[in-house]
């Protein structure tokens, strides 16, 4: 499991301040045969939705495991903003 980076505490506090519930610290995922630990897993119920929206944070862990940036969607950005990153648009 990777060490928490300098942004971990700030990201966690920002998520909690915005109403996200931290559900996993860390979040374990198995993807394409790789075992990964994502720094935080969180969920937030949206007013217009019945099911919770879920997120996982740590593109760096995916990249360090060999997942190309073009295969990672930064879902917290709109598709319009994603086109200006090195990551997948959607």
XYZ file of N, CA, C and O in Angstrom:
360
model
N 0.837 -1.163 0.000
C 0.000 0.000 0.000
C 0.890 1.237 0.000
O 1.842 1.308 0.758
N 0.585 2.205 -0.837
C 1.389 3.415 -0.972
C 1.216 4.323 0.245
O 0.166 4.339 0.879
N 2.248 5.087 0.535
C 2.171 6.066 1.616
C 1.286 7.222 1.185
O 1.183 7.537 -0.007
N 0.634 7.834 2.139
C -0.210 8.988 1.827
C 0.685 10.149 1.414
O 1.700 10.418 2.034
N 0.287 10.859 0.347
C 1.096 11.980 -0.107
C 0.717 13.255 0.637
O -0.148 13.247 1.509
N 1.356 14.349 0.290
C 1.155 15.604 1.009
C -0.249 16.188 0.825
O -0.654 17.052 1.592
N -0.992 15.698 -0.148
C -2.324 16.237 -0.416
C -3.437 15.462 0.292
O -4.576 15.905 0.324
N -3.106 14.304 0.860
C -4.121 13.413 1.415
C -5.055 14.116 2.409
O -6.271 14.092 2.258
N -4.489 14.735 3.461
C -5.319 15.361 4.495
C -6.181 16.486 3.929
O -7.358 16.616 4.275
N -5.606 17.291 3.050
C -6.362 18.396 2.457
C -7.516 17.883 1.605
O -8.626 18.424 1.658
N -7.274 16.835 0.833
C -8.340 16.266 -0.012
C -9.440 15.676 0.862
O -10.626 15.900 0.634
N -9.053 14.940 1.895
C -10.054 14.344 2.777
C -10.909 15.430 3.439
O -12.139 15.335 3.467
N -10.274 16.462 3.981
C -11.032 17.549 4.621
C -11.949 18.244 3.619
O -13.096 18.575 3.941
N -11.467 18.466 2.399
C -12.285 19.131 1.377
C -13.497 18.279 1.018
O -14.611 18.800 0.873
N -13.306 16.970 0.878
C -14.429 16.081 0.579
C -15.459 16.115 1.707
O -16.665 16.248 1.462
N -15.002 16.021 2.936
C -15.919 16.042 4.075
C -16.642 17.382 4.176
O -17.845 17.420 4.453
N -15.934 18.466 3.914
C -16.547 19.798 3.959
C -17.664 19.926 2.924
O -18.661 20.604 3.142
N -17.493 19.257 1.774
C -18.496 19.307 0.704
C -19.608 18.275 0.891
O -20.441 18.091 0.016
N -19.600 17.579 2.025
C -20.689 16.660 2.325
C -20.455 15.218 1.915
O -21.369 14.400 1.970
N -19.234 14.872 1.488
C -18.930 13.491 1.120
C -18.679 12.684 2.386
O -18.060 13.166 3.328
N -19.151 11.441 2.413
C -18.908 10.511 3.500
C -17.751 9.611 3.090
O -17.820 8.950 2.057
N -16.683 9.594 3.876
C -15.542 8.722 3.583
C -15.956 7.303 3.942
O -16.258 7.011 5.099
N -16.002 6.428 2.954
C -16.457 5.055 3.158
C -15.309 4.067 3.237
O -15.468 2.991 3.805
N -14.176 4.397 2.674
C -13.015 3.510 2.674
C -11.748 4.339 2.784
O -11.598 5.327 2.088
N -10.836 3.897 3.629
C -9.570 4.599 3.798
C -8.492 3.581 4.168
O -8.243 3.341 5.337
N -7.883 2.939 3.193
C -7.987 3.102 1.738
C -9.115 2.250 1.151
O -9.706 1.421 1.833
N -9.378 2.454 -0.139
C -10.357 1.676 -0.896
C -9.603 0.630 -1.704
O -8.721 0.964 -2.484
N -9.926 -0.642 -1.498
C -9.284 -1.717 -2.251
C -10.064 -1.971 -3.536
O -11.286 -2.070 -3.521
N -9.360 -2.049 -4.652
C -9.962 -2.364 -5.950
C -9.134 -3.430 -6.645
O -7.910 -3.448 -6.526
N -9.804 -4.280 -7.375
C -9.105 -5.215 -8.263
C -9.552 -4.829 -9.675
O -10.730 -4.830 -9.989
N -8.596 -4.448 -10.524
C -8.893 -3.955 -11.866
C -7.927 -4.593 -12.839
O -6.711 -4.508 -12.650
N -8.443 -5.250 -13.853
C -7.615 -5.908 -14.869
C -6.552 -6.802 -14.242
O -5.401 -6.826 -14.665
N -6.945 -7.529 -13.199
C -6.022 -8.440 -12.543
C -5.035 -7.786 -11.606
O -4.172 -8.449 -11.047
N -5.128 -6.478 -11.417
C -4.233 -5.758 -10.515
C -4.948 -5.450 -9.208
O -6.102 -5.034 -9.214
N -4.280 -5.653 -8.089
C -4.799 -5.243 -6.791
C -4.300 -3.834 -6.517
O -3.105 -3.562 -6.627
N -5.227 -2.933 -6.166
C -4.860 -1.544 -5.934
C -5.505 -1.032 -4.658
O -6.587 -1.465 -4.289
N -4.842 -0.122 -4.016
C -5.392 0.582 -2.877
C -5.474 2.057 -3.256
O -4.463 2.706 -3.496
N -6.689 2.566 -3.328
C -6.935 3.969 -3.646
C -6.999 4.720 -2.319
O -7.594 4.236 -1.351
N -6.400 5.899 -2.250
C -6.318 6.621 -0.981
C -7.649 6.714 -0.251
O -7.740 6.421 0.924
N -8.687 7.156 -0.944
C -9.983 7.352 -0.302
C -11.111 6.852 -1.187
O -11.066 7.009 -2.398
N -12.114 6.293 -0.580
C -13.371 6.015 -1.263
C -14.418 6.851 -0.559
O -14.396 6.979 0.666
N -15.324 7.466 -1.299
C -16.332 8.327 -0.679
C -17.635 8.222 -1.448
O -17.664 7.816 -2.596
N -18.708 8.578 -0.780
C -19.995 8.627 -1.464
C -20.772 9.837 -0.980
O -20.544 10.350 0.105
N -21.667 10.274 -1.841
C -22.494 11.437 -1.526
C -23.833 11.232 -2.208
O -23.889 10.935 -3.402
N -24.907 11.369 -1.454
C -26.228 11.247 -2.040
C -26.579 12.582 -2.680
O -26.498 13.631 -2.038
N -26.945 12.551 -3.954
C -27.314 13.773 -4.670
C -28.806 14.017 -4.535
O -29.598 13.078 -4.525
N -29.195 15.250 -4.440
C -30.599 15.591 -4.243
C -31.480 15.078 -5.372
O -32.625 14.711 -5.157
N -30.956 15.035 -6.589
C -31.748 14.627 -7.744
C -31.645 13.138 -8.033
O -32.219 12.667 -8.993
N -30.940 12.404 -7.222
C -30.721 10.979 -7.454
C -31.237 10.174 -6.278
O -31.289 10.650 -5.165
N -31.589 8.917 -6.555
C -31.982 8.017 -5.475
C -30.810 7.174 -5.001
O -30.767 6.743 -3.879
N -29.875 6.917 -5.877
C -28.716 6.103 -5.524
C -27.526 6.999 -5.248
O -27.402 8.066 -5.841
N -26.635 6.555 -4.356
C -25.465 7.394 -4.081
C -24.501 7.437 -5.262
O -24.355 6.477 -5.995
N -23.882 8.569 -5.423
C -22.804 8.730 -6.391
C -21.535 8.304 -5.675
O -21.316 8.706 -4.533
N -20.700 7.504 -6.315
C -19.478 7.028 -5.675
C -18.255 7.497 -6.452
O -18.296 7.612 -7.660
N -17.204 7.775 -5.715
C -15.959 8.195 -6.339
C -14.795 7.441 -5.716
O -14.889 6.948 -4.596
N -13.724 7.348 -6.449
C -12.451 6.846 -5.926
C -11.385 7.832 -6.374
O -11.435 8.326 -7.490
N -10.467 8.114 -5.483
C -9.485 9.150 -5.775
C -8.081 8.576 -5.715
O -7.710 7.992 -4.719
N -7.358 8.715 -6.756
C -5.910 8.518 -6.825
C -5.497 8.023 -8.192
O -5.195 6.858 -8.385
N -5.486 8.934 -9.125
C -5.012 8.601 -10.468
C -3.549 8.185 -10.438
O -3.122 7.356 -11.232
N -2.785 8.715 -9.487
C -1.356 8.364 -9.404
C -1.158 6.877 -9.143
O -0.232 6.272 -9.678
N -2.005 6.275 -8.328
C -1.894 4.835 -8.061
C -2.171 4.043 -9.337
O -1.472 3.086 -9.646
N -3.190 4.450 -10.079
C -3.494 3.768 -11.343
C -2.318 3.878 -12.304
O -1.921 2.888 -12.928
N -1.745 5.071 -12.414
C -0.606 5.298 -13.315
C 0.596 4.462 -12.875
O 1.255 3.831 -13.698
N 0.848 4.414 -11.556
C 1.997 3.645 -11.063
C 1.825 2.151 -11.308
O 2.804 1.416 -11.367
N 0.583 1.699 -11.490
C 0.310 0.291 -11.769
C 0.291 -0.011 -13.265
O -0.054 -1.095 -13.690
N 0.624 1.014 -14.068
C 0.731 0.795 -15.508
C -0.518 1.114 -16.307
O -0.569 0.839 -17.501
N -1.539 1.678 -15.675
C -2.745 2.064 -16.411
C -2.429 3.368 -17.149
O -2.060 4.359 -16.528
N -2.564 3.379 -18.481
C -2.265 4.609 -19.235
C -3.245 5.735 -18.893
O -4.427 5.483 -18.644
N -2.756 6.960 -18.887
C -3.621 8.111 -18.600
C -4.821 8.157 -19.542
O -5.904 8.565 -19.146
N -4.619 7.715 -20.784
C -5.718 7.757 -21.761
C -6.865 6.817 -21.382
O -7.961 6.923 -21.908
N -6.636 5.911 -20.393
C -7.662 4.983 -19.936
C -8.279 5.387 -18.597
O -9.116 4.672 -18.059
N -7.879 6.528 -18.066
C -8.385 7.008 -16.777
C -9.259 8.236 -17.016
O -8.830 9.195 -17.639
N -10.486 8.191 -16.519
C -11.406 9.328 -16.643
C -11.422 10.076 -15.315
O -11.719 9.489 -14.277
N -11.090 11.339 -15.342
C -11.188 12.185 -14.157
C -12.622 12.690 -14.081
O -12.948 13.763 -14.567
N -13.476 11.891 -13.465
C -14.915 12.140 -13.508
C -15.345 13.411 -12.795
O -16.439 13.909 -13.030
N -14.488 13.967 -11.939
C -14.854 15.202 -11.260
C -14.760 16.406 -12.188
O -15.227 17.487 -11.849
N -14.166 16.238 -13.377
C -14.142 17.288 -14.390
C -15.239 17.018 -15.419
O -15.530 15.870 -15.742
N -15.810 18.071 -15.945
C -16.798 17.904 -17.018
C -16.084 17.388 -18.266
O -14.875 17.586 -18.426
N -16.823 16.718 -19.181
C -16.194 16.260 -20.420
C -15.488 17.394 -21.173
O -14.444 17.186 -21.776
N -16.049 18.589 -21.108
C -15.415 19.726 -21.777
C -14.019 19.977 -21.198
O -13.053 20.133 -21.942
N -13.893 20.009 -19.872
C -12.594 20.258 -19.239
C -11.631 19.091 -19.436
O -10.429 19.287 -19.525
N -12.167 17.860 -19.502
C -11.314 16.681 -19.660
C -10.495 16.718 -20.944
O -9.398 16.181 -20.993
N -11.036 17.354 -21.990
C -10.321 17.375 -23.271
C -8.991 18.122 -23.175
O -8.121 17.948 -24.017
N -8.816 18.915 -22.129
C -7.587 19.689 -21.967
C -6.582 19.011 -21.037
O -5.562 19.593 -20.685
N -6.884 17.776 -20.616
C -5.973 17.028 -19.752
C -5.326 15.915 -20.580
O -5.686 15.691 -21.727
N -4.392 15.200 -19.966
C -3.762 14.052 -20.606
C -4.585 12.773 -20.404
O -4.215 11.723 -20.876
N -5.724 12.907 -19.695
C -6.544 11.758 -19.358
C -7.698 11.581 -20.346
O -7.937 12.422 -21.206
N -8.420 10.466 -20.192
C -9.539 10.153 -21.095
C -10.650 11.188 -20.961
O -10.872 11.749 -19.894
N -11.358 11.419 -22.051
C -12.474 12.365 -22.046
C -13.733 11.710 -21.504
O -14.537 12.329 -20.830
N -13.931 10.454 -21.776
C -15.137 9.802 -21.241
C -15.457 8.626 -22.024
O -15.954 7.665 -21.857
